[in-house]
Coordinates of C-alpha atoms and ligand atoms in Angstrom, one line a residue:
M250 CA 3.4 -23.3 2.3
T251 CA 1.6 -20.4 0.3
V252 CA -1.6 -21.8 1.4
I253 CA -1.4 -22.6 4.9
T254 CA 0.0 -19.2 6.0
K255 CA -3.0 -17.5 3.4
S256 CA -5.3 -19.7 5.5
L257 CA -4.1 -18.7 8.4
I258 CA -3.9 -15.4 8.4
S259 CA -8.2 -15.0 7.4
S260 CA -8.3 -16.6 10.7
E261 CA -6.7 -14.5 12.7
E262 CA -8.8 -11.6 14.6
T263 CA -7.3 -8.1 14.7
L264 CA -9.0 -4.7 16.6
D265 CA -8.4 -3.0 13.3
P266 CA -11.2 -2.1 11.1
S267 CA -12.3 -4.3 9.2
D268 CA -13.4 -1.0 6.7
W269 CA -11.0 1.4 7.5
E270 CA -12.9 3.8 5.4
E271 CA -16.2 3.7 7.7
M272 CA -14.0 4.6 10.8
R273 CA -12.0 7.4 9.0
S274 CA -15.7 8.9 8.7
L275 CA -16.7 7.8 11.8
A276 CA -13.4 10.0 13.0
K277 CA -14.5 12.5 11.0
R278 CA -17.6 12.8 12.6
M279 CA -16.0 12.7 16.3
V280 CA -13.8 15.5 15.3
N281 CA -17.1 17.6 13.9
D282 CA -18.6 16.7 16.9
M283 CA -16.4 18.1 19.4
F284 CA -15.4 20.9 17.7
D285 CA -18.7 22.4 17.6
Y286 CA -19.5 21.1 21.1
L287 CA -16.2 23.0 21.7
E288 CA -17.1 26.2 19.6
T289 CA -21.1 26.3 21.6
L290 CA -19.8 25.9 25.2
R291 CA -21.2 29.4 26.4
E292 CA -24.9 28.3 24.9
R293 CA -24.3 25.3 27.2
P294 CA -24.9 25.3 31.4
V295 CA -21.7 24.5 32.8
W296 CA -23.0 21.3 35.0
Q297 CA -26.1 20.0 35.3
P298 CA -27.1 17.2 37.1
I299 CA -27.2 13.8 35.6
P300 CA -30.3 12.4 35.3
N301 CA -30.8 8.3 37.2
E302 CA -31.8 6.7 33.5
V303 CA -28.2 7.7 32.9
K304 CA -26.4 6.5 36.4
E305 CA -28.5 3.4 35.1
S306 CA -27.0 3.3 32.1
F307 CA -23.5 2.4 33.7
R308 CA -24.7 -0.5 35.2
A309 CA -25.3 -2.8 32.3
P310 CA -23.7 -6.0 32.2
L311 CA -20.0 -7.0 31.0
P312 CA -20.1 -6.8 26.9
L313 CA -19.3 -10.6 26.3
A314 CA -20.3 -9.4 22.4
G315 CA -18.8 -6.3 20.7
E316 CA -21.5 -3.8 18.9
P317 CA -20.9 -1.4 15.9
A318 CA -18.3 1.4 16.6
D319 CA -21.0 3.8 15.7
T320 CA -23.6 2.8 18.0
V321 CA -21.6 2.9 20.7
Y322 CA -20.5 6.3 20.0
E323 CA -23.9 7.6 20.1
E324 CA -24.0 6.5 23.4
F325 CA -21.1 8.5 24.1
R326 CA -23.0 11.5 22.9
K327 CA -26.2 10.7 24.7
N328 CA -25.2 9.8 28.3
I329 CA -21.7 11.2 28.5
L330 CA -20.8 14.0 26.7
P331 CA -24.0 16.2 28.0
Y332 CA -22.8 15.8 31.9
P333 CA -19.4 17.0 32.1
L334 CA -17.9 18.5 35.1
G335 CA -17.7 21.4 33.1
N336 CA -14.5 22.8 33.8
I337 CA -14.2 23.7 30.3
H338 CA -16.5 26.3 30.5
P339 CA -16.1 30.2 30.3
R340 CA -17.9 30.6 34.5
S341 CA -16.0 27.6 35.7
W342 CA -13.6 28.6 38.5
G343 CA -14.5 25.4 41.2
W344 CA -11.9 24.0 42.8
V345 CA -8.8 24.2 40.6
Q346 CA -9.5 23.2 37.2
G347 CA -8.1 23.8 34.0
N348 CA -9.5 24.3 30.6
G349 CA -7.6 22.2 27.4
T350 CA -7.6 24.0 24.3
P351 CA -8.7 22.5 20.9
L352 CA -5.2 21.7 20.3
G353 CA -4.2 19.9 22.9
M354 CA -7.4 17.6 21.8
M355 CA -5.9 17.2 18.6
A356 CA -2.3 17.0 20.1
D357 CA -4.1 14.1 22.6
M358 CA -5.3 11.9 19.6
L359 CA -1.8 11.8 17.9
A360 CA -0.6 11.0 20.4
A361 CA -2.7 8.3 21.7
G362 CA -2.2 7.3 17.7
M363 CA 1.6 7.1 18.2
N364 CA 0.5 4.8 21.7
S365 CA 4.4 5.5 22.6
N366 CA 5.6 4.4 25.9
L367 CA 7.6 6.8 27.5
A368 CA 9.6 4.3 30.0
G369 CA 12.2 4.4 27.8
A370 CA 14.1 3.3 24.9
D371 CA 15.3 5.2 21.7
H372 CA 12.0 6.9 20.3
A373 CA 11.4 10.4 19.1
A374 CA 8.5 10.6 21.8
N375 CA 11.5 10.7 25.0
Y376 CA 13.6 13.3 23.4
V377 CA 10.3 15.2 23.0
E378 CA 9.4 14.9 26.5
S379 CA 13.0 16.2 26.8
Q380 CA 12.7 19.3 25.0
V381 CA 9.7 20.1 27.4
I382 CA 11.5 19.9 30.1
D383 CA 14.0 21.8 29.2
W384 CA 11.5 24.6 28.7
C385 CA 9.6 24.5 31.6
K386 CA 13.7 24.7 33.7
E387 CA 13.7 27.7 31.8
M388 CA 10.6 29.2 31.9
L389 CA 10.5 28.5 35.4
G390 CA 14.3 30.3 36.1
Y391 CA 15.8 26.8 37.1
P392 CA 19.1 25.7 35.8
K393 CA 20.1 24.3 32.5
D394 CA 21.7 20.8 34.4
A395 CA 18.2 20.3 36.6
S396 CA 16.2 16.9 35.9
G397 CA 12.5 16.4 35.5
L398 CA 9.7 14.3 34.8
L399 CA 5.9 15.0 33.6
V400 CA 3.8 13.3 36.0
S401 CA 0.1 12.8 36.5
G402 CA -0.2 15.8 38.4
A403 CA 1.0 17.9 41.1
S404 CA 0.4 14.8 43.8
V405 CA 3.0 12.7 42.4
A406 CA 5.1 15.4 41.7
N407 CA 4.7 16.6 45.2
L408 CA 5.0 13.0 46.1
I409 CA 8.7 12.3 43.9
G410 CA 9.9 16.1 45.3
L411 CA 10.0 14.7 48.7
A412 CA 11.4 11.1 47.9
V413 CA 14.5 12.8 46.6
A414 CA 14.5 15.4 49.4
R415 CA 13.6 12.1 52.3
N416 CA 16.9 10.2 50.3
A417 CA 18.9 12.9 49.7
E418 CA 18.9 14.5 53.6
V419 CA 18.7 10.8 55.6
D420 CA 22.1 9.1 56.3
V421 CA 21.4 5.7 55.2
D422 CA 20.3 3.2 52.3
V423 CA 16.8 4.9 52.1
R424 CA 16.4 1.9 49.3
R425 CA 17.8 -0.9 50.7
Y426 CA 16.9 -0.5 54.5
G427 CA 13.0 2.1 54.3
L428 CA 13.4 4.7 58.0
Q429 CA 14.8 1.5 59.6
E430 CA 17.9 2.5 60.3
T431 CA 17.6 6.2 60.9
N432 CA 17.6 6.8 64.7
R433 CA 16.3 10.0 64.6
H434 CA 12.8 11.6 63.0
L435 CA 13.0 12.9 60.7
T436 CA 10.1 16.1 60.9
I437 CA 8.7 18.5 57.8
Y438 CA 7.8 21.8 57.7
G439 CA 4.8 24.0 56.0
S440 CA 2.1 25.9 56.2
V441 CA -1.8 24.4 58.0
E442 CA -2.9 25.5 54.3
M443 CA -0.7 23.3 52.4
H444 CA -2.7 20.9 50.3
S445 CA -3.6 17.4 51.4
S446 CA -1.4 15.8 48.4
V447 CA 1.3 16.6 50.6
G448 CA -0.1 14.9 53.7
R449 CA -0.4 11.8 51.7
A450 CA 3.0 11.7 50.5
V451 CA 4.3 11.9 53.8
E452 CA 2.4 9.2 54.4
V453 CA 3.1 7.2 51.9
L454 CA 6.8 8.2 52.3
G455 CA 6.9 6.6 55.2
L456 CA 7.7 10.1 57.0
G457 CA 4.4 9.9 59.4
N458 CA 1.7 13.1 59.1
K459 CA 2.7 13.8 62.5
F460 CA 5.9 14.8 61.9
L461 CA 4.2 17.2 58.7
R462 CA 4.7 20.5 61.2
R463 CA 1.5 22.6 59.8
I464 CA 2.5 26.1 60.7
R465 CA 0.3 28.6 61.5
V466 CA -0.3 31.4 59.4
D467 CA -0.7 35.4 59.4
E468 CA -3.4 37.6 58.3
A469 CA -3.1 37.0 54.6
Y470 CA -3.0 32.9 55.5
R471 CA 1.1 32.9 54.5
I472 CA 3.2 30.7 56.5
D473 CA 4.3 32.7 59.2
V474 CA 8.1 32.6 59.3
G475 CA 8.8 33.3 63.3
A476 CA 6.5 30.1 63.8
L477 CA 8.1 28.0 61.6
Q478 CA 11.5 29.0 62.6
E479 CA 10.4 28.4 66.0
A480 CA 9.6 25.1 65.4
I481 CA 12.3 23.6 63.6
E482 CA 14.6 25.3 66.9
S483 CA 12.3 22.9 69.2
D484 CA 12.5 20.0 67.1
L485 CA 16.2 20.6 66.8
K486 CA 16.2 21.0 70.8
E487 CA 14.0 17.6 70.9
G488 CA 17.0 15.6 69.0
L489 CA 15.0 15.2 65.8
R490 CA 15.8 15.5 62.7
P491 CA 14.4 18.4 60.2
I492 CA 14.7 18.1 56.3
C493 CA 12.5 19.5 54.3
I494 CA 10.3 23.2 53.8
I495 CA 8.0 23.0 52.4
G496 CA 6.3 26.6 50.3
N497 CA 2.9 26.9 48.9
A498 CA 3.1 28.7 45.3
V499 CA 0.1 29.4 45.7
S500 CA -2.0 27.8 48.2
T501 CA -5.6 26.1 47.1
N502 CA -7.6 27.2 49.6
T503 CA -7.2 30.9 49.6
G504 CA -4.4 31.8 47.0
A505 CA -2.2 32.8 49.4
I506 CA 2.0 33.0 48.2
D507 CA 3.7 31.8 50.2
P508 CA 7.5 34.2 51.1
L509 CA 8.8 31.8 48.9
H510 CA 12.3 33.9 49.6
E511 CA 12.0 34.3 53.3
L512 CA 11.7 30.0 53.2
A513 CA 14.9 29.5 50.9
K514 CA 16.8 31.5 53.3
I515 CA 15.7 29.3 56.1
A516 CA 16.3 26.2 54.3
A517 CA 19.5 27.3 53.6
K518 CA 20.4 28.6 57.2
Y519 CA 19.5 25.0 58.7
G520 CA 20.3 23.3 56.2
L521 CA 17.6 21.8 54.9
W522 CA 15.3 20.6 51.3
F523 CA 13.0 23.5 50.1
H524 CA 10.4 22.4 48.1
V525 CA 7.7 24.4 46.4
D526 CA 4.4 23.3 45.8
G527 CA 3.5 25.5 42.9
A528 CA 0.4 23.0 41.1
S529 CA -1.7 25.7 40.2
G530 CA 0.6 29.3 41.4
A531 CA 4.0 28.2 39.6
L532 CA 3.3 29.3 36.0
A533 CA 2.5 33.1 37.0
Y534 CA 6.1 33.2 36.8
L535 CA 5.4 33.6 33.2
S536 CA 3.8 36.8 33.6
P537 CA 7.0 39.6 33.8
E538 CA 4.3 41.4 35.9
L539 CA 3.3 38.5 38.3
R540 CA 6.9 37.2 38.5
P541 CA 8.2 39.1 41.8
L542 CA 5.5 37.8 44.0
L543 CA 7.2 34.4 43.0
V544 CA 10.2 35.3 43.7
G545 CA 12.3 32.8 45.5
M546 CA 10.7 29.7 44.0
E547 CA 13.6 30.1 41.7
R548 CA 15.8 28.6 44.8
A549 CA 13.7 25.7 45.5
D550 CA 15.3 22.3 45.6
S551 CA 12.0 21.1 44.3
L552 CA 9.5 22.2 42.7
A553 CA 6.2 20.4 41.7
F554 CA 3.5 22.5 39.2
D555 CA 1.1 21.9 36.8
L556 CA 0.6 22.6 33.1
H557 CA -3.2 21.6 33.2
K558 CA -4.4 24.0 35.4
W559 CA -2.5 28.1 35.2
G560 CA -1.0 26.0 31.9
Y561 CA -4.8 25.5 30.3
L562 CA -3.8 22.1 28.9
Q563 CA -5.2 18.8 28.8
F564 CA -5.8 16.3 32.0
E565 CA -2.6 14.9 32.8
A566 CA -0.2 17.1 32.4
G567 CA 1.7 17.5 35.8
C568 CA 5.8 18.4 36.5
V569 CA 8.5 18.2 38.9
L570 CA 12.2 19.7 38.5
I571 CA 14.4 19.0 40.7
R572 CA 17.3 20.9 41.1
D573 CA 20.2 18.1 41.8
S574 CA 19.8 15.1 39.1
K575 CA 22.1 13.4 40.7
A576 CA 19.6 12.7 44.1
H577 CA 16.6 12.5 41.9
R578 CA 18.7 9.6 40.1
R579 CA 19.5 7.6 42.9
T580 CA 16.2 8.2 44.3
F581 CA 14.8 5.8 41.3
A582 CA 17.0 3.9 38.9
P583 CA 16.5 0.4 38.2
R584 CA 18.4 -2.1 39.6
E585 CA 16.9 -5.0 36.3
D586 CA 18.9 -6.2 34.4
Y587 CA 16.0 -6.1 31.7
L588 CA 16.1 -1.9 31.8
K589 CA 19.8 -1.9 30.7
H590 CA 20.5 0.7 28.0
A591 CA 22.5 0.0 25.0
D592 CA 25.0 1.5 22.8
R593 CA 22.6 1.9 19.9
G594 CA 19.7 0.0 18.5
A595 CA 16.0 0.6 20.6
A596 CA 17.2 0.0 23.8
G597 CA 19.4 2.8 23.3
G598 CA 19.0 6.7 24.1
D599 CA 20.1 8.7 27.3
I600 CA 17.3 9.8 29.3
W601 CA 14.7 6.6 30.4
Y602 CA 12.4 8.3 32.6
S603 CA 10.8 5.4 33.6
E604 CA 14.3 5.7 35.9
L605 CA 13.3 8.8 37.3
G606 CA 9.9 8.3 38.9
V607 CA 7.5 6.2 40.3
Q608 CA 5.8 5.2 36.7
F609 CA 7.1 2.6 34.5
T610 CA 5.0 2.7 31.8
R611 CA 4.1 6.3 30.7
S612 CA 2.4 8.2 27.7
F613 CA 2.9 10.1 25.4
R614 CA 2.2 13.7 27.6
A615 CA 4.8 15.4 26.4
L616 CA 3.5 15.7 22.8
K617 CA 0.7 18.2 23.7
V618 CA 2.7 20.2 26.4
W619 CA 5.6 20.6 23.7
M620 CA 2.5 21.6 20.6
A621 CA 0.8 24.1 23.2
L622 CA 4.7 25.9 23.9
K623 CA 5.2 26.0 20.2
T624 CA 1.6 27.1 19.2
Y625 CA 1.0 29.6 21.6
G626 CA 4.4 31.1 22.9
V627 CA 5.4 31.3 26.0
D628 CA 4.4 35.1 26.6
K629 CA 0.8 34.7 25.4
L630 CA 0.3 32.3 28.0
G631 CA 1.9 35.0 30.4
R632 CA -0.6 37.1 29.1
I633 CA -3.5 34.9 30.1
I634 CA -2.5 34.5 33.0
R635 CA -2.2 37.9 34.1
Q636 CA -5.4 38.7 32.7
N637 CA -7.0 35.8 35.2
V638 CA -5.4 37.7 37.9
E639 CA -6.5 41.0 36.4
Q640 CA -10.5 39.1 36.6
A641 CA -9.6 38.1 40.4
S642 CA -9.3 41.6 40.6
Y643 CA -11.8 43.0 39.1
L644 CA -14.4 40.1 40.7
A645 CA -12.9 41.2 44.4
E646 CA -13.9 44.9 43.0
L647 CA -17.6 44.0 42.0
I648 CA -18.1 42.0 45.9
N649 CA -16.3 45.0 47.6
Q650 CA -19.1 47.4 45.6
S651 CA -21.8 44.8 46.6
P652 CA -23.6 45.6 49.9
N653 CA -24.5 42.0 50.1
L654 CA -21.4 40.4 49.1
E655 CA -18.3 40.3 51.1
L656 CA -14.2 38.8 50.4
M657 CA -13.4 36.4 52.8
A658 CA -9.1 36.1 52.7
P659 CA -7.3 39.0 50.6
V660 CA -6.9 38.0 46.7
A661 CA -3.4 37.6 46.3
L662 CA -3.4 36.2 42.3
H663 CA -6.2 34.2 41.1
V664 CA -8.4 32.6 44.2
V665 CA -11.1 34.5 45.1
C666 CA -13.6 33.9 48.2
F667 CA -16.6 35.3 49.3
R668 CA -19.5 35.0 50.6
F669 CA -23.3 36.4 50.3
T670 CA -24.1 38.2 53.3
A671 CA -26.9 40.1 55.7
P672 CA -26.3 42.5 58.8
E673 CA -29.2 40.4 60.7
L674 CA -27.8 37.0 60.5
T675 CA -25.3 35.1 62.2
N676 CA -22.0 33.1 60.9
T677 CA -24.1 29.7 61.6
Q678 CA -27.7 30.8 59.6
L679 CA -24.8 32.3 56.6
N680 CA -22.9 29.1 56.4
A681 CA -26.2 27.7 56.1
V682 CA -27.3 30.1 53.3
N683 CA -24.4 30.1 51.5
E684 CA -23.5 26.3 51.7
E685 CA -27.5 26.3 50.1
L686 CA -26.6 29.1 47.4
L687 CA -24.0 27.9 46.0
I688 CA -25.4 24.3 45.5
R689 CA -28.4 26.4 44.0
L690 CA -25.7 28.0 42.0
Q691 CA -24.2 25.1 40.4
E692 CA -27.7 23.7 39.8
S693 CA -28.6 26.7 37.8
G694 CA -26.3 25.8 35.5
V695 CA -24.9 29.7 35.6
A696 CA -21.8 29.0 37.0
L697 CA -19.3 27.2 38.7
P698 CA -17.4 28.0 41.5
S699 CA -16.5 25.2 44.9
G700 CA -16.6 26.2 48.2
T701 CA -14.8 25.9 51.5
R702 CA -14.6 26.8 55.1
I703 CA -11.7 30.5 56.0
R704 CA -12.0 30.0 59.9
D705 CA -15.3 28.7 60.2
R706 CA -17.2 30.7 58.0
F707 CA -18.2 29.2 54.6
S708 CA -17.1 30.5 51.3
I709 CA -18.0 30.5 47.9
R710 CA -14.4 30.1 46.0
C711 CA -13.3 30.9 42.8
A712 CA -9.8 29.6 41.7
I713 CA -9.8 31.4 37.7
T714 CA -7.4 29.9 35.9
N715 CA -9.7 29.6 32.9
Y716 CA -8.7 31.5 29.9
R717 CA -12.2 31.0 28.3
S718 CA -13.4 33.4 31.1
R719 CA -14.7 37.4 30.4
R720 CA -15.6 40.1 32.4
E721 CA -18.7 39.7 31.7
D722 CA -18.9 36.6 33.3
F723 CA -18.1 37.7 36.7
E724 CA -20.5 40.2 36.1
A725 CA -23.1 37.6 35.5
L726 CA -22.0 35.5 38.9
V727 CA -22.5 38.6 41.1
Y728 CA -25.6 38.9 39.7
H729 CA -26.5 35.6 40.2
V730 CA -24.9 35.3 43.6
V731 CA -26.9 37.7 44.9
R732 CA -30.0 37.4 42.9
I733 CA -30.3 33.7 44.5
G734 CA -29.1 34.8 48.4
K735 CA -32.3 37.0 48.3
T736 CA -34.3 34.5 47.0
L737 CA -32.9 32.5 50.4
L738 CA -33.4 35.1 52.6
A739 CA -37.2 35.5 51.4
Q740 CA -37.6 32.1 51.5
G741 CA -37.0 31.6 55.2
W742 CA -33.5 29.8 54.7
A743 CA -31.6 31.3 57.7
E744 CA -34.4 30.4 60.2
K745 CA -34.6 27.1 58.8
S746 CA -30.9 26.5 58.9
E747 CA -31.5 26.4 62.8
Ligands
PLP52 C1 -1.8 23.5 45.8 C2 -1.8 22.5 45.3 N1 -1.4 21.1 45.6 C3 -1.2 19.9 44.4 C4 -2.8 20.1 44.4 C5 -3.0 18.4 43.5 O1 -2.6 18.4 42.3 P1 -2.9 17.7 41.1 O2 -4.5 17.4 41.2 O3 -3.0 18.0 39.4 O4 -2.2 16.2 41.5 C6 -3.5 21.0 44.4 C7 -4.7 21.0 43.6 O5 -5.8 21.6 43.1 C8 -2.7 21.7 44.5 O6 -3.8 23.6 44.3

């Protein structure tokens, strides 16, 4: 019998290394290389184009036989590592990105090593997530008995918040009948500045984009509360069924903060669900000086936010908090026998997070959040968030001082939109010059803002959610924008655009 077992074992394959020492030394090299990489970030371009031969290398045939791990790692070093998006660089402010931290990198490694599945069951990782959710509630002024869930990002957090809103507000069993049994069209309200993920969530939830009322904004790009009330009244008169108001904390394009307190009051007046999309702005609440700007956010029935943006953590780490934990559970709780909880044993445990969202298998993203909050402390995160806001004001100041630059929207928090300008140019010419300017700036590797259009004016846009940025980085940005802008004028770029 022993002989048979031995021979079986020797013929069975595994994915564990055949030589653990060899793998361990490769792993040490990987960690060392990544620390060197992070320590010397500033010395490299923020972004650089990917050469064609590198792109070509990703059209290789399916590998039927494997190759040594160190050979594959060398390919990573050669073809992948040098061509990042650049979001971890000190002069990256495009879209709304995050840096990630060296500690977060190691936490992700530990989580991957454990490879825990946070669908449910009784194991430590679930308690870590539970702890993290409790901390998130406390740090954002949410009640203790609210519930929450870590998700990939604010897009999914918005989807979950709105799914709970829909099911809670409609008086039919939506899980059984969908929206087929509702006899009135349901409407949702937010500003024209809402993030596209909200529109997508509304589509996925079968509510229809037409019924997502996009309310106009004021001169500071905040939702116009008068227009909002008119829209609700008008829909009520038409026999429609308003269910939810969405507030931006803050809006992606211009960084405007909707008057959340006002929105909470209007939602209460009409008995509507109040959802806040705090993807990039909610964590400003961690700074006592900035908190008053977000007053009203803590009254939201559901709050979506990202720890991978202004929480500076590795992707993916989004979160949704839901005030009414029962409504949250009712929206997603499974009915299958194979998911029944036991009183004891591995299938014990109170909270099975797969019962609170759309994902079943879930990664241990909670570990990096837990480690970060414990190691850095919430006060320090709040201070760095405030530092970013001060940097945004400093950048706005530099722009205002330059005769060649103009601000395109008020700076409420951390988003700064501006453009290169010259008095003799038309808006069409300015658009063309600034579009080209932005591409040249990105290709120069000096800095990475992104672009947007504000009232048909192309703008260079910085969302400063970067703990590595220093004041001199913004001075460099301004210097190079003006330099490239002047070069474009000298090259007759404005005329070429016509
Ligand atoms: C206001 C807002 N909501 C939602 C999102 C989507 O977040 P995520 O990319 O984490 O899904 C973003 C992304 O920038 C955002 O700015």
